[in-house]
CSV table of C-alpha atoms and ligand atoms in Angstrom, one decimal:
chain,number,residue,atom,x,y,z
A,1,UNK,CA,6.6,16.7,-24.0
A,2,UNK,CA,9.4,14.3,-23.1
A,3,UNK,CA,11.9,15.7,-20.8
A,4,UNK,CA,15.7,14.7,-19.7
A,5,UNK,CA,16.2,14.7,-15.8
A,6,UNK,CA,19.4,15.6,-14.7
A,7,UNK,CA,21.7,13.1,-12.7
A,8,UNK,CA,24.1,14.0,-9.5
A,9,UNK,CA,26.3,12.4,-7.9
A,10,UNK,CA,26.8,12.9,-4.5
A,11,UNK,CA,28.3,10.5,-2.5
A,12,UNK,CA,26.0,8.8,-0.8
A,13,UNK,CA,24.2,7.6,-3.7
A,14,UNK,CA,24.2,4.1,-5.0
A,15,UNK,CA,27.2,3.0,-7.2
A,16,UNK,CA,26.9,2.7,-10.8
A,17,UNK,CA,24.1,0.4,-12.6
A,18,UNK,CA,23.0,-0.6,-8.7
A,19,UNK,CA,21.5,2.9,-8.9
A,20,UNK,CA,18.1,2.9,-9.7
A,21,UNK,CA,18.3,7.0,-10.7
A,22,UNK,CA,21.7,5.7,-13.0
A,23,UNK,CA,19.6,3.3,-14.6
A,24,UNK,CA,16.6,5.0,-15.0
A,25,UNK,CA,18.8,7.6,-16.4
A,26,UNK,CA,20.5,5.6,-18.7
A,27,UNK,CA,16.7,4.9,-20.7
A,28,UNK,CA,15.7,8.3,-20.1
A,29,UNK,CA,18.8,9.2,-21.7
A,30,UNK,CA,21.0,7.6,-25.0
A,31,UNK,CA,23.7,10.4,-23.4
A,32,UNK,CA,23.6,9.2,-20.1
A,33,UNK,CA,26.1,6.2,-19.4
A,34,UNK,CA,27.0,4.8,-16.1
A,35,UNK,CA,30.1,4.0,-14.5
A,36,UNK,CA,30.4,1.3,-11.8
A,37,UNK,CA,32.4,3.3,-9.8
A,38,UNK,CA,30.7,6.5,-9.6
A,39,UNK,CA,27.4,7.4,-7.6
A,40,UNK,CA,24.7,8.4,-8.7
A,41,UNK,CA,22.5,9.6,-6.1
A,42,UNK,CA,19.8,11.1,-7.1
A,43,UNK,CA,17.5,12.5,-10.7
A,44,UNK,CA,15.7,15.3,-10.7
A,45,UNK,CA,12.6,15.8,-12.6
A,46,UNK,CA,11.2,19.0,-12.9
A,47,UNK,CA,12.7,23.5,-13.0
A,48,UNK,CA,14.7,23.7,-9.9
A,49,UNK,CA,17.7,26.1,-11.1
A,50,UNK,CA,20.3,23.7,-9.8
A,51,UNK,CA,19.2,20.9,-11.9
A,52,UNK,CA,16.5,21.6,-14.2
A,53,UNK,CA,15.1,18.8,-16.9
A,54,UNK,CA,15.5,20.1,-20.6
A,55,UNK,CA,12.7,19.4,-23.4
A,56,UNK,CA,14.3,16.6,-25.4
A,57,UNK,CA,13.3,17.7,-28.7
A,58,UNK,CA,14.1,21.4,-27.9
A,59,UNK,CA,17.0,21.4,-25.5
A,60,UNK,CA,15.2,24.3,-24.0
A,61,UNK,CA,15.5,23.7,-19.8
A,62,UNK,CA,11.6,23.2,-19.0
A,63,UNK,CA,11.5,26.6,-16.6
A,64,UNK,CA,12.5,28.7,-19.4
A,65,UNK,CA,9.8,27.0,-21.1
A,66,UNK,CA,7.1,27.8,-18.8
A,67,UNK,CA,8.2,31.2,-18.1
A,68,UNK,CA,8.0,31.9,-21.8
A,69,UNK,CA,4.9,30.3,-22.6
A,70,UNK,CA,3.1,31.9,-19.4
A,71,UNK,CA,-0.6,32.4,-19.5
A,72,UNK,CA,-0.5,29.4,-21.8
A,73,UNK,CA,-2.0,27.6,-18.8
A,74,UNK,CA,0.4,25.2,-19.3
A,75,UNK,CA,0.3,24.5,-15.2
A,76,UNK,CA,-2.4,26.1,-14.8
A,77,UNK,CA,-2.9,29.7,-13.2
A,78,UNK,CA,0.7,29.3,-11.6
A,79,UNK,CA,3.6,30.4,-12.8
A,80,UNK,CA,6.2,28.1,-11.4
A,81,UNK,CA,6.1,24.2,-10.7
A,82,UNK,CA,5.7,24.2,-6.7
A,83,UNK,CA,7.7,20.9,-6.7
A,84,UNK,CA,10.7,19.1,-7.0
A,85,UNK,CA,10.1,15.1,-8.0
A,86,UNK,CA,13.4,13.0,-8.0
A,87,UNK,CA,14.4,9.4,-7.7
A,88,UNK,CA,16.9,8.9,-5.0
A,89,UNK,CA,19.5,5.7,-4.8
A,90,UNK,CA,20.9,5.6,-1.3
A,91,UNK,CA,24.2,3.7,-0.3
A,92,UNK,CA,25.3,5.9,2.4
A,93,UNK,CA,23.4,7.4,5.4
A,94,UNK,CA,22.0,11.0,4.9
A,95,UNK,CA,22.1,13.8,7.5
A,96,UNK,CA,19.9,14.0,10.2
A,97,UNK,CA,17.5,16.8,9.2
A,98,UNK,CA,14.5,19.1,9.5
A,99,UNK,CA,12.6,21.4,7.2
A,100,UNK,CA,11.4,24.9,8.6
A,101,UNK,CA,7.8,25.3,8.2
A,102,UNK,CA,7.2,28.7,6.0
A,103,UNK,CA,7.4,31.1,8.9
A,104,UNK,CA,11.0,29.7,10.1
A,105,UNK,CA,11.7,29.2,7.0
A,106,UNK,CA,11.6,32.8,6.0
A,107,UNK,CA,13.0,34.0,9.2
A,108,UNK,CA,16.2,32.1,9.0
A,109,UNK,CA,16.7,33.2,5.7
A,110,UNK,CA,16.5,36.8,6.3
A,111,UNK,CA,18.8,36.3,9.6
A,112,UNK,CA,21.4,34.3,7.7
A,113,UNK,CA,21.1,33.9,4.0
A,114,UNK,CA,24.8,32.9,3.4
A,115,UNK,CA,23.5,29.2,5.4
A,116,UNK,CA,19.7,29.0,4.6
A,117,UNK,CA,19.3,30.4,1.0
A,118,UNK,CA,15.9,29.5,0.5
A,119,UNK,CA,12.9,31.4,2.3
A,120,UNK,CA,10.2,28.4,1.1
A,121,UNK,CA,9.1,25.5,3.3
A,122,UNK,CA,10.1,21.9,2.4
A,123,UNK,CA,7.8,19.1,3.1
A,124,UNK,CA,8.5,16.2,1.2
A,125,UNK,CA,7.2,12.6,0.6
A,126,UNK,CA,9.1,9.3,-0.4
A,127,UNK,CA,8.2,6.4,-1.7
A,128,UNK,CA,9.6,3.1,-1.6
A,129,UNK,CA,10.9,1.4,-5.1
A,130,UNK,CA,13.1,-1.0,-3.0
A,131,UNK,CA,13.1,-1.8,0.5
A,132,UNK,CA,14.1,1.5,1.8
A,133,UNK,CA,15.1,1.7,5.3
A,134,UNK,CA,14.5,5.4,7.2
A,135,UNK,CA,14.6,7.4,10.4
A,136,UNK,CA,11.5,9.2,10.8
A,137,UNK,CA,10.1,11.7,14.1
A,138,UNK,CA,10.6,10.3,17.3
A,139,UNK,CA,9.9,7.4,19.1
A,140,UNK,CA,7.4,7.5,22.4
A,141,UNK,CA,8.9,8.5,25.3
A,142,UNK,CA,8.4,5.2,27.1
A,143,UNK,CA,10.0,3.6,24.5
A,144,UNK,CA,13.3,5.7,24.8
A,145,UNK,CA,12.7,5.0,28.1
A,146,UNK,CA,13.4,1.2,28.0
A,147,UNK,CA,16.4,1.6,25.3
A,148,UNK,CA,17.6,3.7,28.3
A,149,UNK,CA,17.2,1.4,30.6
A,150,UNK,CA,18.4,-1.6,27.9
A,151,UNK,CA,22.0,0.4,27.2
A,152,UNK,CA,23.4,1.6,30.1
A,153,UNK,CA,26.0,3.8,28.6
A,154,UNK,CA,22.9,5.7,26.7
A,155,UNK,CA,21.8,6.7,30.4
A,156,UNK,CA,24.7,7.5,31.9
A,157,UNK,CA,25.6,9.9,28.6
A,158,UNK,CA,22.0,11.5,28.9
A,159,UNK,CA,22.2,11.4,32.8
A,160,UNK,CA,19.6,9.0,35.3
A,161,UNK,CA,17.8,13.0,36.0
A,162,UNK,CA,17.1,13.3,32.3
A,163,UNK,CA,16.3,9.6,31.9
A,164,UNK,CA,13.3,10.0,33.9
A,165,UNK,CA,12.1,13.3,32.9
A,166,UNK,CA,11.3,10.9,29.7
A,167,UNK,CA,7.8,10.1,31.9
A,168,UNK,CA,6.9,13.8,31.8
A,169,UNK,CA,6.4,13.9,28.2
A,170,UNK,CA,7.6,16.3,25.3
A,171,UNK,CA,9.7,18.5,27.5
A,172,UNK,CA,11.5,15.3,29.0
A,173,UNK,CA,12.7,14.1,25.4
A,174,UNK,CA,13.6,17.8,24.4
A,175,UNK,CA,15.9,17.9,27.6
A,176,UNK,CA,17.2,14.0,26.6
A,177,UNK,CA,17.6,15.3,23.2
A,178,UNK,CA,19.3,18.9,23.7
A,179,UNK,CA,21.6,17.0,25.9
A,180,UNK,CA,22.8,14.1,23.7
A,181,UNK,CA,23.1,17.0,20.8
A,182,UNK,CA,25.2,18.9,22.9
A,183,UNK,CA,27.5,16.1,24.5
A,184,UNK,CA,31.0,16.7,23.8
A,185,UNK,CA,32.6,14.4,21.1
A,186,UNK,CA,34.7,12.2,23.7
A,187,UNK,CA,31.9,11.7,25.7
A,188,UNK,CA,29.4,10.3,22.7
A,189,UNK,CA,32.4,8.4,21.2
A,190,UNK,CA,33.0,6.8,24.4
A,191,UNK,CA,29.2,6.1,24.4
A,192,UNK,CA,29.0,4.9,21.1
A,193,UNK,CA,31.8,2.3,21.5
A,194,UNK,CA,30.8,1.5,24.4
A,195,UNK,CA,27.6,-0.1,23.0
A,196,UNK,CA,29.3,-1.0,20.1
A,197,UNK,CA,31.5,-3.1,22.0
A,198,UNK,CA,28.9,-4.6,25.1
A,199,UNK,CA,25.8,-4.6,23.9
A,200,UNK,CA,25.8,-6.2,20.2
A,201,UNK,CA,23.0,-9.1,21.8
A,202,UNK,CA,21.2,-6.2,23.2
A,203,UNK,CA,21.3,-4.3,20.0
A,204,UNK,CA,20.5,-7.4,17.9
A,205,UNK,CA,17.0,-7.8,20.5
A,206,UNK,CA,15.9,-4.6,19.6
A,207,UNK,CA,16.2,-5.0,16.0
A,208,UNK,CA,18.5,-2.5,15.8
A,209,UNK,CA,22.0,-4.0,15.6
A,210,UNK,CA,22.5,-3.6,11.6
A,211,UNK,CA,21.0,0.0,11.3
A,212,UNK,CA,23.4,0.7,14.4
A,213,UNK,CA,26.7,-0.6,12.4
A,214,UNK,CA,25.8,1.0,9.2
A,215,UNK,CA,25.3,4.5,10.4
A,216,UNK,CA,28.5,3.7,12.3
A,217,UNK,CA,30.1,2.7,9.3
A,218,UNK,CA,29.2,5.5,7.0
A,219,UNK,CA,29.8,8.7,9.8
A,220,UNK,CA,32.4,7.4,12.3
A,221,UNK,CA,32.3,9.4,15.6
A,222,UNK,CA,29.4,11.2,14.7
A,223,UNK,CA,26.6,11.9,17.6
A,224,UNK,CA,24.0,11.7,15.0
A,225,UNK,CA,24.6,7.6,15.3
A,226,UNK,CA,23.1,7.5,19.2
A,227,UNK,CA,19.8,9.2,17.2
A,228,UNK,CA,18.8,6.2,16.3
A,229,UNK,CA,17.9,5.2,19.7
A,230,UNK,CA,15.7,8.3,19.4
A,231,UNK,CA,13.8,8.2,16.2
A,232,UNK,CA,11.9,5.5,14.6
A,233,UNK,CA,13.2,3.6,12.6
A,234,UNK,CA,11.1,2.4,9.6
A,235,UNK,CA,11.8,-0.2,6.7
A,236,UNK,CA,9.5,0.8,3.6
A,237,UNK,CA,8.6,-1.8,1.0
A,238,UNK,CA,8.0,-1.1,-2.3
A,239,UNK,CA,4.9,1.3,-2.8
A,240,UNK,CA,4.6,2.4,1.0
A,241,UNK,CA,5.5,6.3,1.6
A,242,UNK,CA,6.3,8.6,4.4
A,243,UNK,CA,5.5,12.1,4.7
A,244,UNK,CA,7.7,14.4,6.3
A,245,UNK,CA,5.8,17.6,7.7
A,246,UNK,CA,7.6,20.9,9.0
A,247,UNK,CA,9.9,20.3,12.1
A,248,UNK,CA,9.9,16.6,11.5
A,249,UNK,CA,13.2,14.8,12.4
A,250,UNK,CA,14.1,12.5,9.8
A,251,UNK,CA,16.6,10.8,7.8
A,252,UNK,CA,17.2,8.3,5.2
A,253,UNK,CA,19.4,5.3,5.4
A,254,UNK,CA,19.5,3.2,2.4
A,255,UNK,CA,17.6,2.3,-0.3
A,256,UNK,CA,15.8,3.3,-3.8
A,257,UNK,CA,12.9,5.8,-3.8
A,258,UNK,CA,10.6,8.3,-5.9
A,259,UNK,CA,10.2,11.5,-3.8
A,260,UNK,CA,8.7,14.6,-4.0
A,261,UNK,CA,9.2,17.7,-2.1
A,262,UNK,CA,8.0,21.7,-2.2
A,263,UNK,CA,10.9,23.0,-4.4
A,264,UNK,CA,13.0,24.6,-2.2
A,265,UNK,CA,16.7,23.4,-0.7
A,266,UNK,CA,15.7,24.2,3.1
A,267,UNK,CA,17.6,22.0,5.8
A,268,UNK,CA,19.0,22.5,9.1
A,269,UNK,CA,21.2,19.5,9.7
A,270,UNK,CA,21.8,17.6,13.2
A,271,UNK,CA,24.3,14.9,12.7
A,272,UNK,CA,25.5,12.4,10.0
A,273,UNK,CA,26.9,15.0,7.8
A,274,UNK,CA,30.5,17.1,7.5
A,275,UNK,CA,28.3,20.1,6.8
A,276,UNK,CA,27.3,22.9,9.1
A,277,UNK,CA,25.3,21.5,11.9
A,278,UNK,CA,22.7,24.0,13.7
A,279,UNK,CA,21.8,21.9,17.0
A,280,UNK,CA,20.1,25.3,18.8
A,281,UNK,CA,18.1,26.1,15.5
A,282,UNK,CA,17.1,22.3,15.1
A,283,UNK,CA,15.9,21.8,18.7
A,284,UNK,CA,14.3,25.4,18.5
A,285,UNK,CA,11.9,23.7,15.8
A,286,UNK,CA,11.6,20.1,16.2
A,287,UNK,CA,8.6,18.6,16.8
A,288,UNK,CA,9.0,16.6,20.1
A,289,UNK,CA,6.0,14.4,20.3
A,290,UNK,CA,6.7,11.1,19.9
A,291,UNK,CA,5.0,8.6,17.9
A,292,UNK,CA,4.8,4.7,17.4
A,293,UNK,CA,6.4,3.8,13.9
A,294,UNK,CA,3.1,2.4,12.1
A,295,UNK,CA,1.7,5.9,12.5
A,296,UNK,CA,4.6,7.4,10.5
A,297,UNK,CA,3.1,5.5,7.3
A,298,UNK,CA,1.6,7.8,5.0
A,299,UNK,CA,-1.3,5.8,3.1
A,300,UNK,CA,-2.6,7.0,-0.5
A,301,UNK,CA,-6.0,7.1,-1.3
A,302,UNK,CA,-7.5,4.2,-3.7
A,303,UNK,CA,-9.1,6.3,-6.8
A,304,UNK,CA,-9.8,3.7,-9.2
A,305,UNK,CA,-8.7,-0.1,-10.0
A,306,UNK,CA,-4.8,1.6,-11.3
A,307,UNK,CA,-4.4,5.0,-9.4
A,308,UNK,CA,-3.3,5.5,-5.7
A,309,UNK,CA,-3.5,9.1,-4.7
A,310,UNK,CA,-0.6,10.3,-2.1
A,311,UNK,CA,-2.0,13.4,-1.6
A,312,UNK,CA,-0.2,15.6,1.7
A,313,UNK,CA,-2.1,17.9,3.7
A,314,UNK,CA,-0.1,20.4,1.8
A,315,UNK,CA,-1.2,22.4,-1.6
A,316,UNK,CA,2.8,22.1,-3.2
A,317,UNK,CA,2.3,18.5,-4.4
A,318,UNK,CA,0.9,15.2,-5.1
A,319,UNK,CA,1.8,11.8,-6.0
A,320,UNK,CA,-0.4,9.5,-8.2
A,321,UNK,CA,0.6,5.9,-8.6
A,322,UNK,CA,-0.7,4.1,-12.1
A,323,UNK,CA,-0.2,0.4,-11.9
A,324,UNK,CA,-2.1,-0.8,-15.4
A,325,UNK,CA,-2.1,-4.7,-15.4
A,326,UNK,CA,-1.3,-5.9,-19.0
A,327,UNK,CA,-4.8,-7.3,-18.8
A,328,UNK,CA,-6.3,-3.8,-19.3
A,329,UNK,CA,-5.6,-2.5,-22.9
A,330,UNK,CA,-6.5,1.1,-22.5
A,331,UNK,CA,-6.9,3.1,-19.2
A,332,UNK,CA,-8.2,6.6,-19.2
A,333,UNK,CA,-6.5,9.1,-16.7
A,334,UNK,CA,-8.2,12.2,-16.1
A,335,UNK,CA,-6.4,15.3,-16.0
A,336,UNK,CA,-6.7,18.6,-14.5
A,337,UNK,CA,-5.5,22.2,-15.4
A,338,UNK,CA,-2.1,22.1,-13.5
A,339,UNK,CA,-0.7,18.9,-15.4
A,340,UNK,CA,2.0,17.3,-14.1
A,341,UNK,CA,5.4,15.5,-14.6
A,342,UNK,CA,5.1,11.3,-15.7
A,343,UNK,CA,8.0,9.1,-14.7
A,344,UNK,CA,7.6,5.4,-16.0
A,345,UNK,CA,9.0,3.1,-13.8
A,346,UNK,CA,7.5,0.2,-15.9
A,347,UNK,CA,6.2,-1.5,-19.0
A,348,UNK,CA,5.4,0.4,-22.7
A,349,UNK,CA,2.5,2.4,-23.4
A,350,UNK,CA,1.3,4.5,-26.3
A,351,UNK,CA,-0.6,7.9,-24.8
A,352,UNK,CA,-3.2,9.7,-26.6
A,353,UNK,CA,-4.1,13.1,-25.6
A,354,UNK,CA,-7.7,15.1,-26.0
A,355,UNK,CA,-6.2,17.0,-28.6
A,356,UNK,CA,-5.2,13.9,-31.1
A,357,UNK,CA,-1.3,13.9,-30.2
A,358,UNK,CA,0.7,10.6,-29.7
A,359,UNK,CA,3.5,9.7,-27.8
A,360,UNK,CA,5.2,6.3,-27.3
A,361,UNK,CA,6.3,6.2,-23.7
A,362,UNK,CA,8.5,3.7,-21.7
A,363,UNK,CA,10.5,2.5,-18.5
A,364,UNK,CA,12.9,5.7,-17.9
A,365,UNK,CA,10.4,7.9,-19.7
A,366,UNK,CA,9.9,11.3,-18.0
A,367,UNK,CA,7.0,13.4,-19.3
A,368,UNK,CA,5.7,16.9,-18.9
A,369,UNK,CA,2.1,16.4,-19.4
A,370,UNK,CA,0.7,20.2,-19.7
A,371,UNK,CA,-2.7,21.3,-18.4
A,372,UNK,CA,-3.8,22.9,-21.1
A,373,UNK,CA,-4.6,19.5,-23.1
A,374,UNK,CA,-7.7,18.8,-22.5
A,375,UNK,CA,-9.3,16.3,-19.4
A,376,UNK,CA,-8.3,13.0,-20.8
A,377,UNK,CA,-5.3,11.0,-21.5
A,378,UNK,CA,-5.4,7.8,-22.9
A,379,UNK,CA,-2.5,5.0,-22.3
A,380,UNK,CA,-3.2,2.1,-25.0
A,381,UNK,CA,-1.2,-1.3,-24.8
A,382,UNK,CA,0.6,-1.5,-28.0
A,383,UNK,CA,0.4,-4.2,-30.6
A,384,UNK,CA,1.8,-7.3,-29.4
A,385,UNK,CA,3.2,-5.7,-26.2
A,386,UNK,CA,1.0,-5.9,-23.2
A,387,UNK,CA,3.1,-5.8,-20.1
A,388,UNK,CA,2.6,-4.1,-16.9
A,389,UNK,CA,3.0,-0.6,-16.5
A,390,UNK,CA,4.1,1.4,-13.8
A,391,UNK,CA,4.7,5.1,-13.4
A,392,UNK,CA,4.6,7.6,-10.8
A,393,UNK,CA,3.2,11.4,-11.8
A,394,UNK,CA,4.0,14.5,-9.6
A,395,UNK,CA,1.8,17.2,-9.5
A,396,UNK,CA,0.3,20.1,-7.8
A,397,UNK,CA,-2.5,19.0,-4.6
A,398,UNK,CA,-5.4,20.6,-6.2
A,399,UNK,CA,-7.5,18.0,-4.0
A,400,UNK,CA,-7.1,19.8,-0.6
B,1,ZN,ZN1,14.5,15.9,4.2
């Protein structure tokens, strides 16, 4: 079943055709054009009620769909998709942010529903497509310890007391961090330009100088920039992921990527962002044990010569990778009972289902592939057309 994904455009996303969710759109789509100067930040694939994917034959929004065909086993014994799988194009900082595991997340919700209208977790995983550039859970404490030590003005804001309660471990950086998250705005400004105006070499040394003037760039006067010197800061390249768990601090900073998240719109934000900041909430629930960037990679699992497996310690979702060389004229994916939803990033292919059906599938391509079809699908080079394919499919962790 081929499905239309629906585009937004908040304002952080990529600009026109340099938006890889614009121009996947615009294939997915005959309806969709692009203009240059509006973003397009992100697609969504999948039945979240604030942008769900229509069947493109039917018109018929692919929740409605499942709701009505229930017991069908069209995904299984579920009754709802558990995830949301977009594409995100990223020009502009996002907030600083956290997910609520379940229990928080359920607890907020009932204590203030008008801020935090969803009582479901959010873990989420992204995937490079272009060199994509994040913030993601906290460095080690030593290492805060010698940016510290590196940028005066850092100290002084945090105070020399705090600065060396970093050597005590996770409750030295939750007093460093609580107090940086709670500085009044003159002080962090006069922090921020401070550095901005001494310490460019310094900056430059660490490797941090061009993250440091884009997140200045995009959220003037906002705290949230002097979290970089806190959290890791990764740069993705195409095909590497990270996993964000409950009570991870994290952010994203530029760049084009497949993600896929439990479906749910749960976020307590920290900085980076005119919305409603909850600093006593977020340092209530972050997780304050530092670790060194390499570890933040999340590694798939190799299942045969063309599938990776991204597979989260978390039942809500998976991500398999297909990378069929044009070499390779048919490839047999097997299937389970809970389907899934296909996104071709690359290359032509015709698939043949158990049951006999055909469907001629391409780059921008996004397809519902039901679990009631049978255990085999077949994607078969077409005539004259070998090419390489690529596609990412999103789908429930039946693996754990
Ligand atoms: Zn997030």
């Amino acid at each position: 079943m081929e499905l239309v994904g629906k585009v937004n455009n908040y304002d952080w996303g990529k600009l026109g055709t340099q938006s890889e969710a614009a121009k996947l759109a615009a294939l997915n789509s005959s309806e969709f054009k692009a203009d240059e100067k509006t973003p397009y930040s992100e697609l969504w694939m999948g039945d979240h009620p604030s942008g769900p994917s229509v069947i493109k034959s039917s018109q018929v929004e692919l929740g409605k769909f499942i709701a009505d065909n229930n017991g069908n086993g069209l995904i299984g014994d579920l009754d709802k998709l558990p995830f949301l799988f977009k594409v995100l194009s990223i020009r502009k900082a996002l907030s600083i942010q956290v997910h609520p595991d379940k229990k928080n997340a359920e607890r907020l919700n009932a204590e203030r529903p008008d801020v935090y209208r969803d009582p479901n977790h959010k873990p989420e995983i992204a995937i490079a497509l272009t060199p994509f550039d994040a913030l993601c859970g906290f460095r080690t404490n030593e290492e805060i310890e010698k940016i510290c030590t590196r940028l005066p003005p850092l100290s002084e804001l945090l105070g020399s007391e705090n600065v060396k309660l970093l050597s005590t471990g996770a409750k030295g950086l939750r007093t460093c961090f609580e107090k940086l998250m709670t500085s009044p705005e003159n002080l962090t400004n006069a922090c921020i330009d401070a550095i901005a105006t001494k310490y460019t070499s310094v900056l430059q040394e660490m490797g941090l100088l061009e993250s440091f003037n884009k997140i200045k760039r995009d959220f003037p006067g906002d705290s949230g920039i002097l979290a970089l010197f806190f959290v890791n800061l990764i740069r993705l390249q195409p095909g590497e992921a990270i996993f964000l768990a409950a009570n991870e601090i994290h952010a994203y900073l530029e760049g084009d990527c497949v993600e896929c998240m439990s479906c749910s719109d749960n976020v307590v934000r920290a900085g980076l962002t005119p919305k409603y900041k909850d600093v006593a909430c977020l340092i209530e629930m972050l997780n304050f044990e530092g670790t060194p960037p390499e570890m933040k990679l999340f590694k798939p699992t190799q299942i045969d010569e063309c599938l990776e497996r991204f597979a989260p310690p978390i039942k809500d979702f998976a991500v398999d990778k297909l990378s069929i060389p044009s070499s390779l004229k048919e490839y047999n994916l097997k299937l389970d009972k809970y389907g899934g939803i296909m996104l071709v990033l690359n290359g032509e292919r015709q698939l043949v289902f158990s049951d006999g059906k055909e469907l001629n599938v391409q780059r921008g391509s996004i397809i519902f592939i039901p679990g009631n079809i049978g255990e085999n699908l077949t994607l078969k080079v077409k005539e004259g057309k070998a090419d390489n394919f690529q596609g990412y499919i999103a789908k429930y962790n039946s693996y754990l």
